[in-house]
Amino acid sequence: MVKESFGPEDTFALGQALGQMAAPGEIYTLDGDLGTGKTVLTQGLAAGLGITEHVNSPTFTIVQEYEGGRLPLYHFDVYRIGDVEEMDEIGYEDYFYGNGVCLIEWADLIREILPLNCIRIRIEKDLEKGFDYRRITIRKEGETE
């Protein structure tokens, strides 16, 4: 599925819709260059789950936990991970195979430990369509666009 966003409000609304439909144990991988709206989409997903606390990128920690919604949200940023074994140290399996929703930025760095049923989200800019335009592709792992 491909969605178009013409501004942060659209990106937030898409994330919110995903959060409203999210089921326990789902894992979303989120890829996109800096400044494409990954945090905005994550904030929308959290809102869709009913989480009211402020959500930001866990740049200096591997995982940020958000409770208090319909389901907990585990927001991973694995950009700074040096070795996939660091994921063992934080007990990633408890998150991945638990009853919350995981959203993982830079997931390609830990591809070998990701379950096969992840939902991949890719956000891309297209400056020819405008500064705020984003093409957002959502697909289950193994599906083609």
JSON list of C-alpha atoms in Angstrom, two decimals:
[
{"chain": "A", "resi": 1, "resn": "MET", "atom": "CA", "xyz": [0.00, 0.00, 0.00]},
{"chain": "A", "resi": 2, "resn": "VAL", "atom": "CA", "xyz": [1.30, 3.44, -0.89]},
{"chain": "A", "resi": 3, "resn": "LYS", "atom": "CA", "xyz": [0.00, 6.60, 0.79]},
{"chain": "A", "resi": 4, "resn": "GLU", "atom": "CA", "xyz": [0.82, 10.19, -0.03]},
{"chain": "A", "resi": 5, "resn": "SER", "atom": "CA", "xyz": [1.39, 12.81, 2.64]},
{"chain": "A", "resi": 6, "resn": "PHE", "atom": "CA", "xyz": [1.33, 16.50, 1.83]},
{"chain": "A", "resi": 7, "resn": "GLY", "atom": "CA", "xyz": [2.37, 17.65, 5.29]},
{"chain": "A", "resi": 8, "resn": "PRO", "atom": "CA", "xyz": [3.03, 16.58, 8.87]},
{"chain": "A", "resi": 9, "resn": "GLU", "atom": "CA", "xyz": [-0.72, 16.46, 9.59]},
{"chain": "A", "resi": 10, "resn": "ASP", "atom": "CA", "xyz": [-1.20, 13.75, 6.93]},
{"chain": "A", "resi": 11, "resn": "THR", "atom": "CA", "xyz": [1.76, 11.76, 8.24]},
{"chain": "A", "resi": 12, "resn": "PHE", "atom": "CA", "xyz": [0.45, 12.00, 11.81]},
{"chain": "A", "resi": 13, "resn": "ALA", "atom": "CA", "xyz": [-3.05, 10.94, 10.70]},
{"chain": "A", "resi": 14, "resn": "LEU", "atom": "CA", "xyz": [-1.65, 7.89, 8.90]},
{"chain": "A", "resi": 15, "resn": "GLY", "atom": "CA", "xyz": [0.30, 6.89, 12.01]},
{"chain": "A", "resi": 16, "resn": "GLN", "atom": "CA", "xyz": [-2.83, 7.41, 14.10]},
{"chain": "A", "resi": 17, "resn": "ALA", "atom": "CA", "xyz": [-4.84, 5.12, 11.82]},
{"chain": "A", "resi": 18, "resn": "LEU", "atom": "CA", "xyz": [-2.12, 2.46, 12.09]},
{"chain": "A", "resi": 19, "resn": "GLY", "atom": "CA", "xyz": [-2.18, 2.77, 15.88]},
{"chain": "A", "resi": 20, "resn": "GLN", "atom": "CA", "xyz": [-5.95, 2.37, 15.98]},
{"chain": "A", "resi": 21, "resn": "MET", "atom": "CA", "xyz": [-5.68, -0.87, 13.98]},
{"chain": "A", "resi": 22, "resn": "ALA", "atom": "CA", "xyz": [-2.54, -2.22, 15.69]},
{"chain": "A", "resi": 23, "resn": "ALA", "atom": "CA", "xyz": [-2.73, -5.60, 17.36]},
{"chain": "A", "resi": 24, "resn": "PRO", "atom": "CA", "xyz": [-0.67, -7.03, 20.24]},
{"chain": "A", "resi": 25, "resn": "GLY", "atom": "CA", "xyz": [2.69, -8.36, 19.09]},
{"chain": "A", "resi": 26, "resn": "GLU", "atom": "CA", "xyz": [2.87, -6.37, 15.86]},
{"chain": "A", "resi": 27, "resn": "ILE", "atom": "CA", "xyz": [6.26, -5.09, 14.80]},
{"chain": "A", "resi": 28, "resn": "TYR", "atom": "CA", "xyz": [6.63, -2.11, 12.49]},
{"chain": "A", "resi": 29, "resn": "THR", "atom": "CA", "xyz": [9.96, -1.23, 10.91]},
{"chain": "A", "resi": 30, "resn": "LEU", "atom": "CA", "xyz": [10.36, 2.40, 9.95]},
{"chain": "A", "resi": 31, "resn": "ASP", "atom": "CA", "xyz": [12.88, 3.56, 7.38]},
{"chain": "A", "resi": 32, "resn": "GLY", "atom": "CA", "xyz": [13.53, 6.96, 5.89]},
{"chain": "A", "resi": 33, "resn": "ASP", "atom": "CA", "xyz": [16.19, 9.62, 5.68]},
{"chain": "A", "resi": 34, "resn": "LEU", "atom": "CA", "xyz": [16.61, 12.21, 8.41]},
{"chain": "A", "resi": 35, "resn": "GLY", "atom": "CA", "xyz": [13.79, 14.73, 8.34]},
{"chain": "A", "resi": 36, "resn": "THR", "atom": "CA", "xyz": [11.27, 12.60, 6.48]},
{"chain": "A", "resi": 37, "resn": "GLY", "atom": "CA", "xyz": [8.77, 12.42, 9.33]},
{"chain": "A", "resi": 38, "resn": "LYS", "atom": "CA", "xyz": [9.57, 9.19, 11.15]},
{"chain": "A", "resi": 39, "resn": "THR", "atom": "CA", "xyz": [8.99, 10.81, 14.54]},
{"chain": "A", "resi": 40, "resn": "VAL", "atom": "CA", "xyz": [5.72, 12.43, 13.39]},
{"chain": "A", "resi": 41, "resn": "LEU", "atom": "CA", "xyz": [4.42, 9.07, 12.16]},
{"chain": "A", "resi": 42, "resn": "THR", "atom": "CA", "xyz": [5.47, 7.48, 15.47]},
{"chain": "A", "resi": 43, "resn": "GLN", "atom": "CA", "xyz": [3.68, 10.21, 17.41]},
{"chain": "A", "resi": 44, "resn": "GLY", "atom": "CA", "xyz": [0.54, 9.50, 15.39]},
{"chain": "A", "resi": 45, "resn": "LEU", "atom": "CA", "xyz": [0.83, 5.76, 16.01]},
{"chain": "A", "resi": 46, "resn": "ALA", "atom": "CA", "xyz": [1.14, 6.41, 19.74]},
{"chain": "A", "resi": 47, "resn": "ALA", "atom": "CA", "xyz": [-1.94, 8.67, 19.65]},
{"chain": "A", "resi": 48, "resn": "GLY", "atom": "CA", "xyz": [-3.83, 5.93, 17.83]},
{"chain": "A", "resi": 49, "resn": "LEU", "atom": "CA", "xyz": [-2.93, 3.56, 20.65]},
{"chain": "A", "resi": 50, "resn": "GLY", "atom": "CA", "xyz": [-4.29, 6.09, 23.16]},
{"chain": "A", "resi": 51, "resn": "ILE", "atom": "CA", "xyz": [-0.89, 7.08, 24.54]},
{"chain": "A", "resi": 52, "resn": "THR", "atom": "CA", "xyz": [-0.98, 10.68, 25.75]},
{"chain": "A", "resi": 53, "resn": "GLU", "atom": "CA", "xyz": [2.60, 11.25, 26.88]},
{"chain": "A", "resi": 54, "resn": "HIS", "atom": "CA", "xyz": [5.03, 13.12, 24.62]},
{"chain": "A", "resi": 55, "resn": "VAL", "atom": "CA", "xyz": [6.78, 10.83, 22.11]},
{"chain": "A", "resi": 56, "resn": "ASN", "atom": "CA", "xyz": [10.17, 11.65, 20.66]},
{"chain": "A", "resi": 57, "resn": "SER", "atom": "CA", "xyz": [12.94, 9.70, 18.99]},
{"chain": "A", "resi": 58, "resn": "PRO", "atom": "CA", "xyz": [14.95, 7.54, 21.42]},
{"chain": "A", "resi": 59, "resn": "THR", "atom": "CA", "xyz": [18.20, 8.79, 19.87]},
{"chain": "A", "resi": 60, "resn": "PHE", "atom": "CA", "xyz": [20.41, 8.15, 22.89]},
{"chain": "A", "resi": 61, "resn": "THR", "atom": "CA", "xyz": [18.71, 5.00, 24.14]},
{"chain": "A", "resi": 62, "resn": "ILE", "atom": "CA", "xyz": [17.89, 1.89, 22.17]},
{"chain": "A", "resi": 63, "resn": "VAL", "atom": "CA", "xyz": [14.29, 1.65, 23.31]},
{"chain": "A", "resi": 64, "resn": "GLN", "atom": "CA", "xyz": [11.74, 4.03, 24.78]},
{"chain": "A", "resi": 65, "resn": "GLU", "atom": "CA", "xyz": [8.67, 2.49, 26.45]},
{"chain": "A", "resi": 66, "resn": "TYR", "atom": "CA", "xyz": [5.27, 4.16, 26.40]},
{"chain": "A", "resi": 67, "resn": "GLU", "atom": "CA", "xyz": [2.50, 2.71, 28.58]},
{"chain": "A", "resi": 68, "resn": "GLY", "atom": "CA", "xyz": [-0.98, 3.95, 29.33]},
{"chain": "A", "resi": 69, "resn": "GLY", "atom": "CA", "xyz": [-2.63, 3.32, 25.98]},
{"chain": "A", "resi": 70, "resn": "ARG", "atom": "CA", "xyz": [-4.72, 0.48, 24.64]},
{"chain": "A", "resi": 71, "resn": "LEU", "atom": "CA", "xyz": [-1.41, -1.34, 24.08]},
{"chain": "A", "resi": 72, "resn": "PRO", "atom": "CA", "xyz": [2.13, -0.40, 25.15]},
{"chain": "A", "resi": 73, "resn": "LEU", "atom": "CA", "xyz": [4.43, 1.02, 22.48]},
{"chain": "A", "resi": 74, "resn": "TYR", "atom": "CA", "xyz": [8.11, 0.09, 22.36]},
{"chain": "A", "resi": 75, "resn": "HIS", "atom": "CA", "xyz": [9.94, 2.59, 20.16]},
{"chain": "A", "resi": 76, "resn": "PHE", "atom": "CA", "xyz": [13.39, 1.40, 19.12]},
{"chain": "A", "resi": 77, "resn": "ASP", "atom": "CA", "xyz": [16.12, 3.44, 17.45]},
{"chain": "A", "resi": 78, "resn": "VAL", "atom": "CA", "xyz": [18.94, 1.04, 16.64]},
{"chain": "A", "resi": 79, "resn": "TYR", "atom": "CA", "xyz": [21.02, 3.51, 14.62]},
{"chain": "A", "resi": 80, "resn": "ARG", "atom": "CA", "xyz": [23.82, 3.57, 17.19]},
{"chain": "A", "resi": 81, "resn": "ILE", "atom": "CA", "xyz": [23.89, -0.16, 17.80]},
{"chain": "A", "resi": 82, "resn": "GLY", "atom": "CA", "xyz": [27.39, -1.52, 17.25]},
{"chain": "A", "resi": 83, "resn": "ASP", "atom": "CA", "xyz": [26.51, -5.20, 17.19]},
{"chain": "A", "resi": 84, "resn": "VAL", "atom": "CA", "xyz": [23.22, -7.07, 17.07]},
{"chain": "A", "resi": 85, "resn": "GLU", "atom": "CA", "xyz": [24.25, -8.76, 20.34]},
{"chain": "A", "resi": 86, "resn": "GLU", "atom": "CA", "xyz": [23.47, -5.45, 22.08]},
{"chain": "A", "resi": 87, "resn": "MET", "atom": "CA", "xyz": [19.82, -6.29, 21.44]},
{"chain": "A", "resi": 88, "resn": "ASP", "atom": "CA", "xyz": [20.23, -9.40, 23.61]},
{"chain": "A", "resi": 89, "resn": "GLU", "atom": "CA", "xyz": [21.46, -7.18, 26.45]},
{"chain": "A", "resi": 90, "resn": "ILE", "atom": "CA", "xyz": [18.20, -5.21, 26.49]},
{"chain": "A", "resi": 91, "resn": "GLY", "atom": "CA", "xyz": [16.07, -8.35, 26.25]},
{"chain": "A", "resi": 92, "resn": "TYR", "atom": "CA", "xyz": [14.61, -7.59, 22.81]},
{"chain": "A", "resi": 93, "resn": "GLU", "atom": "CA", "xyz": [12.68, -10.88, 22.72]},
{"chain": "A", "resi": 94, "resn": "ASP", "atom": "CA", "xyz": [10.47, -9.70, 25.60]},
{"chain": "A", "resi": 95, "resn": "TYR", "atom": "CA", "xyz": [9.50, -6.71, 23.46]},
{"chain": "A", "resi": 96, "resn": "PHE", "atom": "CA", "xyz": [9.27, -8.46, 20.07]},
{"chain": "A", "resi": 97, "resn": "TYR", "atom": "CA", "xyz": [7.21, -11.39, 21.35]},
{"chain": "A", "resi": 98, "resn": "GLY", "atom": "CA", "xyz": [5.21, -9.58, 24.03]},
{"chain": "A", "resi": 99, "resn": "ASN", "atom": "CA", "xyz": [1.77, -8.01, 23.99]},
{"chain": "A", "resi": 100, "resn": "GLY", "atom": "CA", "xyz": [2.80, -4.52, 22.97]},
{"chain": "A", "resi": 101, "resn": "VAL", "atom": "CA", "xyz": [3.52, -2.89, 19.63]},
{"chain": "A", "resi": 102, "resn": "CYS", "atom": "CA", "xyz": [7.14, -2.41, 18.50]},
{"chain": "A", "resi": 103, "resn": "LEU", "atom": "CA", "xyz": [8.25, 0.31, 16.13]},
{"chain": "A", "resi": 104, "resn": "ILE", "atom": "CA", "xyz": [11.88, 0.01, 15.05]},
{"chain": "A", "resi": 105, "resn": "GLU", "atom": "CA", "xyz": [13.84, 2.75, 13.29]},
{"chain": "A", "resi": 106, "resn": "TRP", "atom": "CA", "xyz": [16.90, 1.69, 11.25]},
{"chain": "A", "resi": 107, "resn": "ALA", "atom": "CA", "xyz": [15.71, -1.93, 11.44]},
{"chain": "A", "resi": 108, "resn": "ASP", "atom": "CA", "xyz": [18.00, -3.09, 8.62]},
{"chain": "A", "resi": 109, "resn": "LEU", "atom": "CA", "xyz": [20.84, -3.01, 11.16]},
{"chain": "A", "resi": 110, "resn": "ILE", "atom": "CA", "xyz": [19.20, -5.87, 13.08]},
{"chain": "A", "resi": 111, "resn": "ARG", "atom": "CA", "xyz": [17.53, -7.66, 10.17]},
{"chain": "A", "resi": 112, "resn": "GLU", "atom": "CA", "xyz": [18.82, -11.10, 11.26]},
{"chain": "A", "resi": 113, "resn": "ILE", "atom": "CA", "xyz": [16.79, -11.06, 14.48]},
{"chain": "A", "resi": 114, "resn": "LEU", "atom": "CA", "xyz": [13.56, -9.58, 13.11]},
{"chain": "A", "resi": 115, "resn": "PRO", "atom": "CA", "xyz": [10.54, -11.89, 12.93]},
{"chain": "A", "resi": 116, "resn": "LEU", "atom": "CA", "xyz": [9.27, -12.67, 9.44]},
{"chain": "A", "resi": 117, "resn": "ASN", "atom": "CA", "xyz": [5.89, -11.00, 9.91]},
{"chain": "A", "resi": 118, "resn": "CYS", "atom": "CA", "xyz": [7.07, -7.40, 10.34]},
{"chain": "A", "resi": 119, "resn": "ILE", "atom": "CA", "xyz": [5.19, -4.54, 8.74]},
{"chain": "A", "resi": 120, "resn": "ARG", "atom": "CA", "xyz": [7.66, -2.38, 6.83]},
{"chain": "A", "resi": 121, "resn": "ILE", "atom": "CA", "xyz": [7.08, 1.37, 6.51]},
{"chain": "A", "resi": 122, "resn": "ARG", "atom": "CA", "xyz": [9.27, 3.45, 4.20]},
{"chain": "A", "resi": 123, "resn": "ILE", "atom": "CA", "xyz": [8.99, 7.25, 4.04]},
{"chain": "A", "resi": 124, "resn": "GLU", "atom": "CA", "xyz": [10.52, 9.02, 1.06]},
{"chain": "A", "resi": 125, "resn": "LYS", "atom": "CA", "xyz": [10.70, 12.66, 0.00]},
{"chain": "A", "resi": 126, "resn": "ASP", "atom": "CA", "xyz": [10.01, 13.82, -3.54]},
{"chain": "A", "resi": 127, "resn": "LEU", "atom": "CA", "xyz": [10.96, 17.49, -3.78]},
{"chain": "A", "resi": 128, "resn": "GLU", "atom": "CA", "xyz": [9.44, 17.73, -7.26]},
{"chain": "A", "resi": 129, "resn": "LYS", "atom": "CA", "xyz": [6.04, 17.28, -5.58]},
{"chain": "A", "resi": 130, "resn": "GLY", "atom": "CA", "xyz": [6.78, 19.82, -2.84]},
{"chain": "A", "resi": 131, "resn": "PHE", "atom": "CA", "xyz": [8.90, 20.33, 0.25]},
{"chain": "A", "resi": 132, "resn": "ASP", "atom": "CA", "xyz": [6.38, 18.61, 2.55]},
{"chain": "A", "resi": 133, "resn": "TYR", "atom": "CA", "xyz": [5.43, 15.77, 0.19]},
{"chain": "A", "resi": 134, "resn": "ARG", "atom": "CA", "xyz": [6.14, 12.22, 1.38]},
{"chain": "A", "resi": 135, "resn": "ARG", "atom": "CA", "xyz": [5.55, 8.87, -0.28]},
{"chain": "A", "resi": 136, "resn": "ILE", "atom": "CA", "xyz": [4.82, 6.32, 2.45]},
{"chain": "A", "resi": 137, "resn": "THR", "atom": "CA", "xyz": [4.94, 2.65, 1.53]},
{"chain": "A", "resi": 138, "resn": "ILE", "atom": "CA", "xyz": [3.51, 0.10, 3.95]},
{"chain": "A", "resi": 139, "resn": "ARG", "atom": "CA", "xyz": [3.85, -3.63, 3.34]},
{"chain": "A", "resi": 140, "resn": "LYS", "atom": "CA", "xyz": [4.10, -6.89, 5.19]},
{"chain": "A", "resi": 141, "resn": "GLU", "atom": "CA", "xyz": [7.53, -8.49, 5.05]},
{"chain": "A", "resi": 142, "resn": "GLY", "atom": "CA", "xyz": [7.70, -10.66, 1.94]},
{"chain": "A", "resi": 143, "resn": "GLU", "atom": "CA", "xyz": [5.09, -8.70, -0.05]},
{"chain": "A", "resi": 144, "resn": "THR", "atom": "CA", "xyz": [6.08, -6.79, -3.14]},
{"chain": "A", "resi": 145, "resn": "GLU", "atom": "CA", "xyz": [4.97, -3.23, -3.76]}
]
